[in-house]
Short mmCIF file of C-alpha atoms (C1' of nucleotides) in Angstrom, two decimals:
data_model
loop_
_atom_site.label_atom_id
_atom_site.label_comp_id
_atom_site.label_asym_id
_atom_site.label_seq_id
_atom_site.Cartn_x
_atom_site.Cartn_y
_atom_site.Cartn_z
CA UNK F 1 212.50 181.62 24.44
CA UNK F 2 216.01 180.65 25.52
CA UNK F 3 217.53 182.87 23.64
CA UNK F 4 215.35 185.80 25.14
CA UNK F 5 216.32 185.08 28.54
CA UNK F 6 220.22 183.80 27.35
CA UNK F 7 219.91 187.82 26.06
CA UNK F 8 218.46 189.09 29.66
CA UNK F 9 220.87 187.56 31.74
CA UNK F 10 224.08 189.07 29.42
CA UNK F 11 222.48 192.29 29.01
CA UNK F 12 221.96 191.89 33.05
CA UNK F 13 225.72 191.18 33.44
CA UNK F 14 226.73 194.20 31.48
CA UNK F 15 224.82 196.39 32.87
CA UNK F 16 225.97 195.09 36.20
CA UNK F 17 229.41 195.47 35.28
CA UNK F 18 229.67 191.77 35.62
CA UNK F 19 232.05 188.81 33.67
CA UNK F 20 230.69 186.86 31.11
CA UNK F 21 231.83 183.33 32.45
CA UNK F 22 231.89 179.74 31.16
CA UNK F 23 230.14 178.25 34.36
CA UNK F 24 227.31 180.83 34.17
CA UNK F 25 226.75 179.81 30.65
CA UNK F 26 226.62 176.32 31.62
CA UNK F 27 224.56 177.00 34.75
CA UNK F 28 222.36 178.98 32.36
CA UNK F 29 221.95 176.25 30.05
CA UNK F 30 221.17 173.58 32.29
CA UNK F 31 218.89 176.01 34.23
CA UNK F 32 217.06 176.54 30.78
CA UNK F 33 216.88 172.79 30.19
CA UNK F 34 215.37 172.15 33.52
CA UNK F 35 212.05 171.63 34.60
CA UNK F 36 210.42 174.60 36.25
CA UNK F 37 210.77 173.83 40.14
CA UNK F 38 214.91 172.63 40.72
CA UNK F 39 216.78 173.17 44.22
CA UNK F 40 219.96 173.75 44.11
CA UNK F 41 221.28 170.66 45.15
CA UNK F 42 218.98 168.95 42.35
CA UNK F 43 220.64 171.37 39.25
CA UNK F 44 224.42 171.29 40.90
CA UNK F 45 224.11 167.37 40.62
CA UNK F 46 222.65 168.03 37.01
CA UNK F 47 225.56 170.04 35.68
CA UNK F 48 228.50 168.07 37.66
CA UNK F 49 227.22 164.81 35.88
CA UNK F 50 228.45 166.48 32.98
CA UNK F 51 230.99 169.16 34.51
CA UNK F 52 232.52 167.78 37.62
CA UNK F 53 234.85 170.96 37.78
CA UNK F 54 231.73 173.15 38.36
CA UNK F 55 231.52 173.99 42.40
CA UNK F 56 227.89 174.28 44.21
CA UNK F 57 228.93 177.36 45.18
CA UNK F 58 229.25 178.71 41.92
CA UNK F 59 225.47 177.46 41.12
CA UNK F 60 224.11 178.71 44.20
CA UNK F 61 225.64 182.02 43.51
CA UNK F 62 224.54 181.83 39.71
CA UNK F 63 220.93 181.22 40.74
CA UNK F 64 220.94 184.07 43.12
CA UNK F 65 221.95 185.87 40.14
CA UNK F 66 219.31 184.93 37.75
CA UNK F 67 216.55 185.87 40.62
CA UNK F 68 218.21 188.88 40.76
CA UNK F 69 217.81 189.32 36.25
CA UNK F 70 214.60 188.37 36.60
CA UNK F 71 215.20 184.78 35.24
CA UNK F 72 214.12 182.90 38.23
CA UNK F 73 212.36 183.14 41.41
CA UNK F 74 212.68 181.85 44.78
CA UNK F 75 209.86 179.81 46.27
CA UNK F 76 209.33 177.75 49.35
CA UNK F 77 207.20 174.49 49.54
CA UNK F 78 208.01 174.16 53.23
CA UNK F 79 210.41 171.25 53.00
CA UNK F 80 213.34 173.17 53.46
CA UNK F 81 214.56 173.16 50.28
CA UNK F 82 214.81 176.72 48.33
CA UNK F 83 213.48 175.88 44.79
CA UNK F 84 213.63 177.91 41.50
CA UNK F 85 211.40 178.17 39.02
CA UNK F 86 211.28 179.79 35.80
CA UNK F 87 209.78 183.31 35.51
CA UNK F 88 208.11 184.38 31.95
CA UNK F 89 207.14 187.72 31.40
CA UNK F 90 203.90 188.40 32.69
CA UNK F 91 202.79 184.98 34.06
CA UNK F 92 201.61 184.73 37.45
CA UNK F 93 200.79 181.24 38.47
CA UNK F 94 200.21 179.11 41.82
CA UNK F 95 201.04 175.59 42.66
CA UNK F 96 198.95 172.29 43.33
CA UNK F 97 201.72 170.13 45.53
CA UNK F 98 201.33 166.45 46.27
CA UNK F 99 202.06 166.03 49.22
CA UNK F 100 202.93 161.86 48.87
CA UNK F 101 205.11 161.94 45.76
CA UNK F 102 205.66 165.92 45.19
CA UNK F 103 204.27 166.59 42.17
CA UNK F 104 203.80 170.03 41.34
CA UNK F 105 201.50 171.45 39.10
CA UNK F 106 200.89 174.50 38.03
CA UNK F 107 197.79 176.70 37.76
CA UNK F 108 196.23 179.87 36.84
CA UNK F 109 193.49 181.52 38.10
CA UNK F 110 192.62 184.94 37.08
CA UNK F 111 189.61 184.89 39.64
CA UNK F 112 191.42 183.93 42.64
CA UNK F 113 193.86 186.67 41.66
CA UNK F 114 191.52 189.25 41.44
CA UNK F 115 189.87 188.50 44.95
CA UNK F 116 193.29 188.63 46.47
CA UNK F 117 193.94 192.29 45.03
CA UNK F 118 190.53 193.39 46.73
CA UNK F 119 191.24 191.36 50.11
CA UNK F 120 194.92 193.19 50.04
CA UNK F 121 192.89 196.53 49.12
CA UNK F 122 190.08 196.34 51.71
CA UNK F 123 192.83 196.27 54.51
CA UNK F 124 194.88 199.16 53.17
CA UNK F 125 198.02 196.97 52.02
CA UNK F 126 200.08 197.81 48.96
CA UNK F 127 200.25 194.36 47.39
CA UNK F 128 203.49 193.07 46.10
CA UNK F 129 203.32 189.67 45.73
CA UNK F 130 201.48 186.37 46.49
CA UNK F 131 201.43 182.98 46.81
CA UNK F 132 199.40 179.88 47.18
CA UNK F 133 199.45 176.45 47.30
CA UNK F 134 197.19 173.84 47.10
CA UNK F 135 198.58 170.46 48.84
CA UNK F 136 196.80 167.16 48.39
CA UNK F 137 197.30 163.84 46.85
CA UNK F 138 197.89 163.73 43.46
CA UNK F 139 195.61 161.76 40.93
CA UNK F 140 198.32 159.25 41.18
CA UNK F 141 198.61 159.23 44.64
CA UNK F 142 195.12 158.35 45.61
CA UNK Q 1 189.06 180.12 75.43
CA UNK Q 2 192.30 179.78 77.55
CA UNK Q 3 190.46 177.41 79.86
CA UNK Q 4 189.69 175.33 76.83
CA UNK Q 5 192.61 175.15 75.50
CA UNK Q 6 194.34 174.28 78.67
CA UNK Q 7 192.12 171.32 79.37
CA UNK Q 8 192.70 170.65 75.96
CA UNK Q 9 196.11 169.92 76.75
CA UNK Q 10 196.06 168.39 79.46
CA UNK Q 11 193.55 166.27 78.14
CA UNK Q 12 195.94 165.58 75.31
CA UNK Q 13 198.99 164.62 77.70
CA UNK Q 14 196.72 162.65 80.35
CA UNK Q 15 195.69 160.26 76.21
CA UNK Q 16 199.70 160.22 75.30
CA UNK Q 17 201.20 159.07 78.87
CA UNK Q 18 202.79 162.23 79.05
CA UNK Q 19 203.30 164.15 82.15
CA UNK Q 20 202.33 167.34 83.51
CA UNK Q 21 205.30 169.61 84.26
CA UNK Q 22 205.72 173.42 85.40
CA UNK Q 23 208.05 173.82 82.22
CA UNK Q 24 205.00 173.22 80.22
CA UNK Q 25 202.34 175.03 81.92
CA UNK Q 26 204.56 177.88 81.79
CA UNK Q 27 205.16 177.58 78.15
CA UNK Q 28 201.96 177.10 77.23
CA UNK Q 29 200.69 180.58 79.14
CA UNK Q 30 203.30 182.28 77.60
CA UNK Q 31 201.85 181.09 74.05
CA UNK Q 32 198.39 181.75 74.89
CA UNK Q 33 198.72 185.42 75.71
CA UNK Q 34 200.98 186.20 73.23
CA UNK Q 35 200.64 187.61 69.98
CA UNK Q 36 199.03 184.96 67.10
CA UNK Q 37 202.69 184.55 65.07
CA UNK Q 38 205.41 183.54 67.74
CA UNK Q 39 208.64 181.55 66.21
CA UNK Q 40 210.42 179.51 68.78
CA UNK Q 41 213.11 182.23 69.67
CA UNK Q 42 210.43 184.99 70.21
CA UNK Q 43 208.61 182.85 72.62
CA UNK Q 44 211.97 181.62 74.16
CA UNK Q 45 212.70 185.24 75.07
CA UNK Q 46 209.74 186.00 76.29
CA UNK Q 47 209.45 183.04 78.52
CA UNK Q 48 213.23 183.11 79.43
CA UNK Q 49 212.92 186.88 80.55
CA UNK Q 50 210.69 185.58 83.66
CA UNK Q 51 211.58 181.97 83.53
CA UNK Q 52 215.86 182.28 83.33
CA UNK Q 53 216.02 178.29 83.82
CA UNK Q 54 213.40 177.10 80.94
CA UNK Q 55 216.03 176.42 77.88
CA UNK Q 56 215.14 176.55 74.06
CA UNK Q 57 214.79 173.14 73.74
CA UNK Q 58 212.16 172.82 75.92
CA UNK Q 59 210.13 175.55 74.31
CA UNK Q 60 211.18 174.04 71.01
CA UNK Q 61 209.40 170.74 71.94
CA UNK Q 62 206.53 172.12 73.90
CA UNK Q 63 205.86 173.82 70.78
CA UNK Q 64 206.11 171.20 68.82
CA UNK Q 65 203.52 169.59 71.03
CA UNK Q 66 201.01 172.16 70.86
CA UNK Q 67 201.15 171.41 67.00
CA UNK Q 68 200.48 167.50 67.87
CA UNK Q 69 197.61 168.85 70.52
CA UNK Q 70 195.99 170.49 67.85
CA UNK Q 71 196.20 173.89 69.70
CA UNK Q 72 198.81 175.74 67.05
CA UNK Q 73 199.67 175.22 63.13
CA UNK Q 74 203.76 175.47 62.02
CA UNK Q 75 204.01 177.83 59.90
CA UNK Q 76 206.63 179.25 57.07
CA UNK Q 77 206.92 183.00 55.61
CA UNK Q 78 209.50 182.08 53.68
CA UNK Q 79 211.53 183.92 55.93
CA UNK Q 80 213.92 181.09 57.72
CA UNK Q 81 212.04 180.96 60.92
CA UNK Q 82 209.18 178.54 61.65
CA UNK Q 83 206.44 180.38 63.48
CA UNK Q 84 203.78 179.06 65.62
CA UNK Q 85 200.05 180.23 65.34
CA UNK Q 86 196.88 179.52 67.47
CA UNK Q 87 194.53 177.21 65.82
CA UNK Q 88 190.92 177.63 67.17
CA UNK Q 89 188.24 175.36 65.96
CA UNK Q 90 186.71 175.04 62.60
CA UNK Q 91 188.41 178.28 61.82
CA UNK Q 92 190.79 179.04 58.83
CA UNK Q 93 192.00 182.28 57.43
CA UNK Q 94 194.90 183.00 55.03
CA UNK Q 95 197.80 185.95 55.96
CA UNK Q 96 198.85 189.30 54.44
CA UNK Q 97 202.20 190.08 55.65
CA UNK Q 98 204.25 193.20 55.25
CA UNK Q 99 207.27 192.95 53.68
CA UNK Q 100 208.68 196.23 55.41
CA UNK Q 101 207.62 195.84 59.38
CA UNK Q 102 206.64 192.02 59.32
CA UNK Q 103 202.85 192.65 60.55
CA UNK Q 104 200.63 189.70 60.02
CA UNK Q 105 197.04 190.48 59.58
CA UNK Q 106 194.85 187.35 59.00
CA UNK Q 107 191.70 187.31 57.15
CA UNK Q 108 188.86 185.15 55.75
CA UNK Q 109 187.20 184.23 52.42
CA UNK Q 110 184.92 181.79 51.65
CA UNK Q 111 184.59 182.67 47.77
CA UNK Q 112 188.69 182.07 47.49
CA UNK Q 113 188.47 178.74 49.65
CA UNK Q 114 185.46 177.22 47.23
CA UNK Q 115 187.77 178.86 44.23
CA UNK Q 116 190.75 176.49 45.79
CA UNK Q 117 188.40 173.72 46.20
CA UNK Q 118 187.74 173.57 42.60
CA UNK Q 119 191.13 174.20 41.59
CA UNK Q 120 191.71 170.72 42.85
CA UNK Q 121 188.86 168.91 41.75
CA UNK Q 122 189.46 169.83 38.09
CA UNK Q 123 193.24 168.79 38.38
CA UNK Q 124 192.01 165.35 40.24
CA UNK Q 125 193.98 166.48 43.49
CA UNK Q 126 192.66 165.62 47.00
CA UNK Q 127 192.53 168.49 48.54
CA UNK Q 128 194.61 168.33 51.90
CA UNK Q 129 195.14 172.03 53.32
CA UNK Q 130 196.19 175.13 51.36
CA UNK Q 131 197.51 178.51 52.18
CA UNK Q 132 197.65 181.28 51.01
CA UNK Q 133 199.89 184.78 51.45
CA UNK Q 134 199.71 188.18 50.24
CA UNK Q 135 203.06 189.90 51.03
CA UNK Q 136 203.08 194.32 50.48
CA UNK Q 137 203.32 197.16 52.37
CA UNK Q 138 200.86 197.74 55.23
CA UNK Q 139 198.58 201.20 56.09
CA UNK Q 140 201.75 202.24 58.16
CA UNK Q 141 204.55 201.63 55.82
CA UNK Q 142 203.35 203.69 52.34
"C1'" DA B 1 208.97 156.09 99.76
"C1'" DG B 2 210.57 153.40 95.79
"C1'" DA B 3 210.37 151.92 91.03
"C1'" DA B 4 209.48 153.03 86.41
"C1'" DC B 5 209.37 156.13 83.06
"C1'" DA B 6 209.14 160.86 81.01
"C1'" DT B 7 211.28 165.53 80.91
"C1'" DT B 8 214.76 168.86 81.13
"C1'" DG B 9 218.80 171.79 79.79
"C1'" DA B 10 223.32 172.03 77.95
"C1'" DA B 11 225.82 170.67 74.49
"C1'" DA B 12 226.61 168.51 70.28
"C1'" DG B 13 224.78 167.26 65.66
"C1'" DT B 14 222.34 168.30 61.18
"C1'" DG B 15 221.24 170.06 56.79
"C1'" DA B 16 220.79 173.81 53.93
"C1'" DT B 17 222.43 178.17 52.95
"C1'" DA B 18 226.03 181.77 52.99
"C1'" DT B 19 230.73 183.60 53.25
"C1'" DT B 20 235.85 183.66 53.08
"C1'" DC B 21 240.03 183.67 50.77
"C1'" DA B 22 243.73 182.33 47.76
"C1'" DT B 23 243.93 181.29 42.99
"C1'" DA B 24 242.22 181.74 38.36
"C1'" DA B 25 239.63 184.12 34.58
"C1'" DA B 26 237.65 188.06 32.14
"C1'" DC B 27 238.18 192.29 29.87
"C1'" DA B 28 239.70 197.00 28.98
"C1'" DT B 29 243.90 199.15 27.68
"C1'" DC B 30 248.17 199.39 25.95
"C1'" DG J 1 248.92 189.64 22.48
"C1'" DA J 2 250.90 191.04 27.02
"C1'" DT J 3 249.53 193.75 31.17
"C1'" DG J 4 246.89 195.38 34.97
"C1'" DT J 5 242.59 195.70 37.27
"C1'" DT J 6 238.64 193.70 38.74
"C1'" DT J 7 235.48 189.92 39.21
"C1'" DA J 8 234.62 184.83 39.57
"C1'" DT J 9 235.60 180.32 41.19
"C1'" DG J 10 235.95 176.29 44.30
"C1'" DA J 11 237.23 174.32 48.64
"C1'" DA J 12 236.76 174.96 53.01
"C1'" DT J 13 234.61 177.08 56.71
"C1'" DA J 14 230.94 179.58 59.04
"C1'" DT J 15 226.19 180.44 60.09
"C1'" DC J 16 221.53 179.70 61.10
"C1'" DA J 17 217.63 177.45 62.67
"C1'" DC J 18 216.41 173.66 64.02
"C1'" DT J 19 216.92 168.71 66.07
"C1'" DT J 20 218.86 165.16 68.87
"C1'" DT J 21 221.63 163.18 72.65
"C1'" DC J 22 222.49 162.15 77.30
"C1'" DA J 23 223.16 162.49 82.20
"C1'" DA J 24 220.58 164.50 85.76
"C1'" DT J 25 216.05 165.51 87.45
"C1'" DG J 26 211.09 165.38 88.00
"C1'" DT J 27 206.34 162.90 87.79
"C1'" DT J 28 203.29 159.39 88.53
"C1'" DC J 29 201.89 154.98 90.04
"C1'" DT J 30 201.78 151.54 93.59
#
DNA sequence: AGAACATTGAAAGTGATATTCATAAACATC
DNA sequence: GATGTTTATGAATATCACTTTCAATGTTCT
C-alpha cells in the first residue's frame, strides 16, 4: 500500500515536471506512517522531532501537493484546523467526531450514500462530492 | 415569523441583562430579511450601505448573539468564511451547495436522519447534531 | 438627572494559512 | 563530473477572517 501511493506521488512529480526531493520523501513517509486525520501543525511537529531542518512551509506545501496526486484530501471538522486524511482508491467514507475528546471514527454507509445521490438528483444538481459528520460523545466520553 | 423572532430576542436580552440598542434592532432586521446563508461581511455590507456608522464588530457580535438566542446556527462550507443561517423551530435540513456559483439549496430527509441516528448507536456515540453537505453543480451551471 | 453598567467602533491582536525571496538542490546536458 | 536551468526550501512576512481591547457613548434603574 505504501509503495502504491510512494509510486503515485513520483509518477505525479514527473509528470508534473516536478523535483524528486529529500523533504518530500520524508514528508511522504511520515504522512504514510500517520494516522488518517493529521493537521499540519500535528505532522510538521512529527517530522521536526526527527528532522529539525525540515520548515512548515515545506510540509504545508508538500501536503497541498499530495491533495493535488490524489494522496490526501482536505477536510474541515470546524475547529479551524485543515486536516488530511488518507485517500484509497475507491473508498468513500464519513466521520463520527467526539465532540469532548475528538475522536474520529470512521464509517461507511452505502445506504446513506445512495439517498444522497437521489436528494442531489431530485433537485437537478450534478453531484461532486459530500460530506457528513456525525458529532456526539464518544463511548468513552459518556 | 419576524414578530416571533423579534420578541424572541428581546425576550432573550430582557433574561441576560442585556440592553436594547438601535445597533441591534437594526442588525437583526437586516438578518431577518435577508437571504438564509449571510457570513458576517455580507451582512456588514448590507447593513453598512444604509447604516454608514454600524462597524463590523458590532455585526460580528450581534451575530454571534443571535447564535446564543437560538435564532441562527454558525455555519462552515469549508470555504474560510463562517456563515450565519436562520434556525426556525424543530426544523432541520442538510445543504447542497454549488461548487461553481455558491447557491445553497436546503432540503429535508427523514430516512437519512434515522440512517445517522443509527450510525451512532451501533458505534456507541451520543448523538449531538450532524450535518451533512452535498457540494456539485446546480440546474444553472451544467 | 445621576449612578451603574453594557455597548459601540476603531484599532490592535490572534491563529492558521499563504506567499515572498534569496539561497540551495535537482536534473538534463555537455 | 562540471555546468546551466529550473524548481524547492526555509525564514520571514503577509493575508485573511475572526476576536479582543479600550476609551467614549448609550441604556436602564432609581
Amino acid at each position: 500500500m505504501k509503495r502504491v501511493k510512494k509510486k503515485a506521488f513520483s509518477d505525479f512529480i514527473a509528470r508534473k515536471g516536478l523535483k524528486t526531493t529529500r523533504q518530500r520523501d520524508t514528508i511522504l513517509d511520515f504522512f504514510l506512517a500517520s494516522d488518517r486525520h493529521m493537521s499540519i501543525e500535528e505532522l510538521y511537529l512529527k517530522v521536526r522531532a526527527k528532522h529539525p531542518n525540515i520548515g512548515y512551509a515545506t510540509v504545508y506545501r508538500t501536503l497541498k501537493l499530495f491533495a493535488e496526486a490524489g494522496l490526501a484530501r482536505e477536510i474541515q471538522f470546524g475547529d479551524g484546523q485543515t486536516r488530511y486524511e488518507h485517500v484509497n482508491e475507491g473508498e468513500h467514507h464519513d466521520h463520527l467526531v467526539c465532540t469532548h475528546c475528538g475522536t474520529i471514527v470512521e464509517f461507511e454507509n452505502p445506504v446513506i450514500e445512495k439517498l444522497q445521490d437521489e436528494v442531489a438528483t431530485s433537485h437537478g444538481f450534478l453531484i461532486e462530492t459530500h460530506k457528513m459528520e456525525i458529532y456526539g460523545l464518544c463511548p468513552k466520553c459518556h
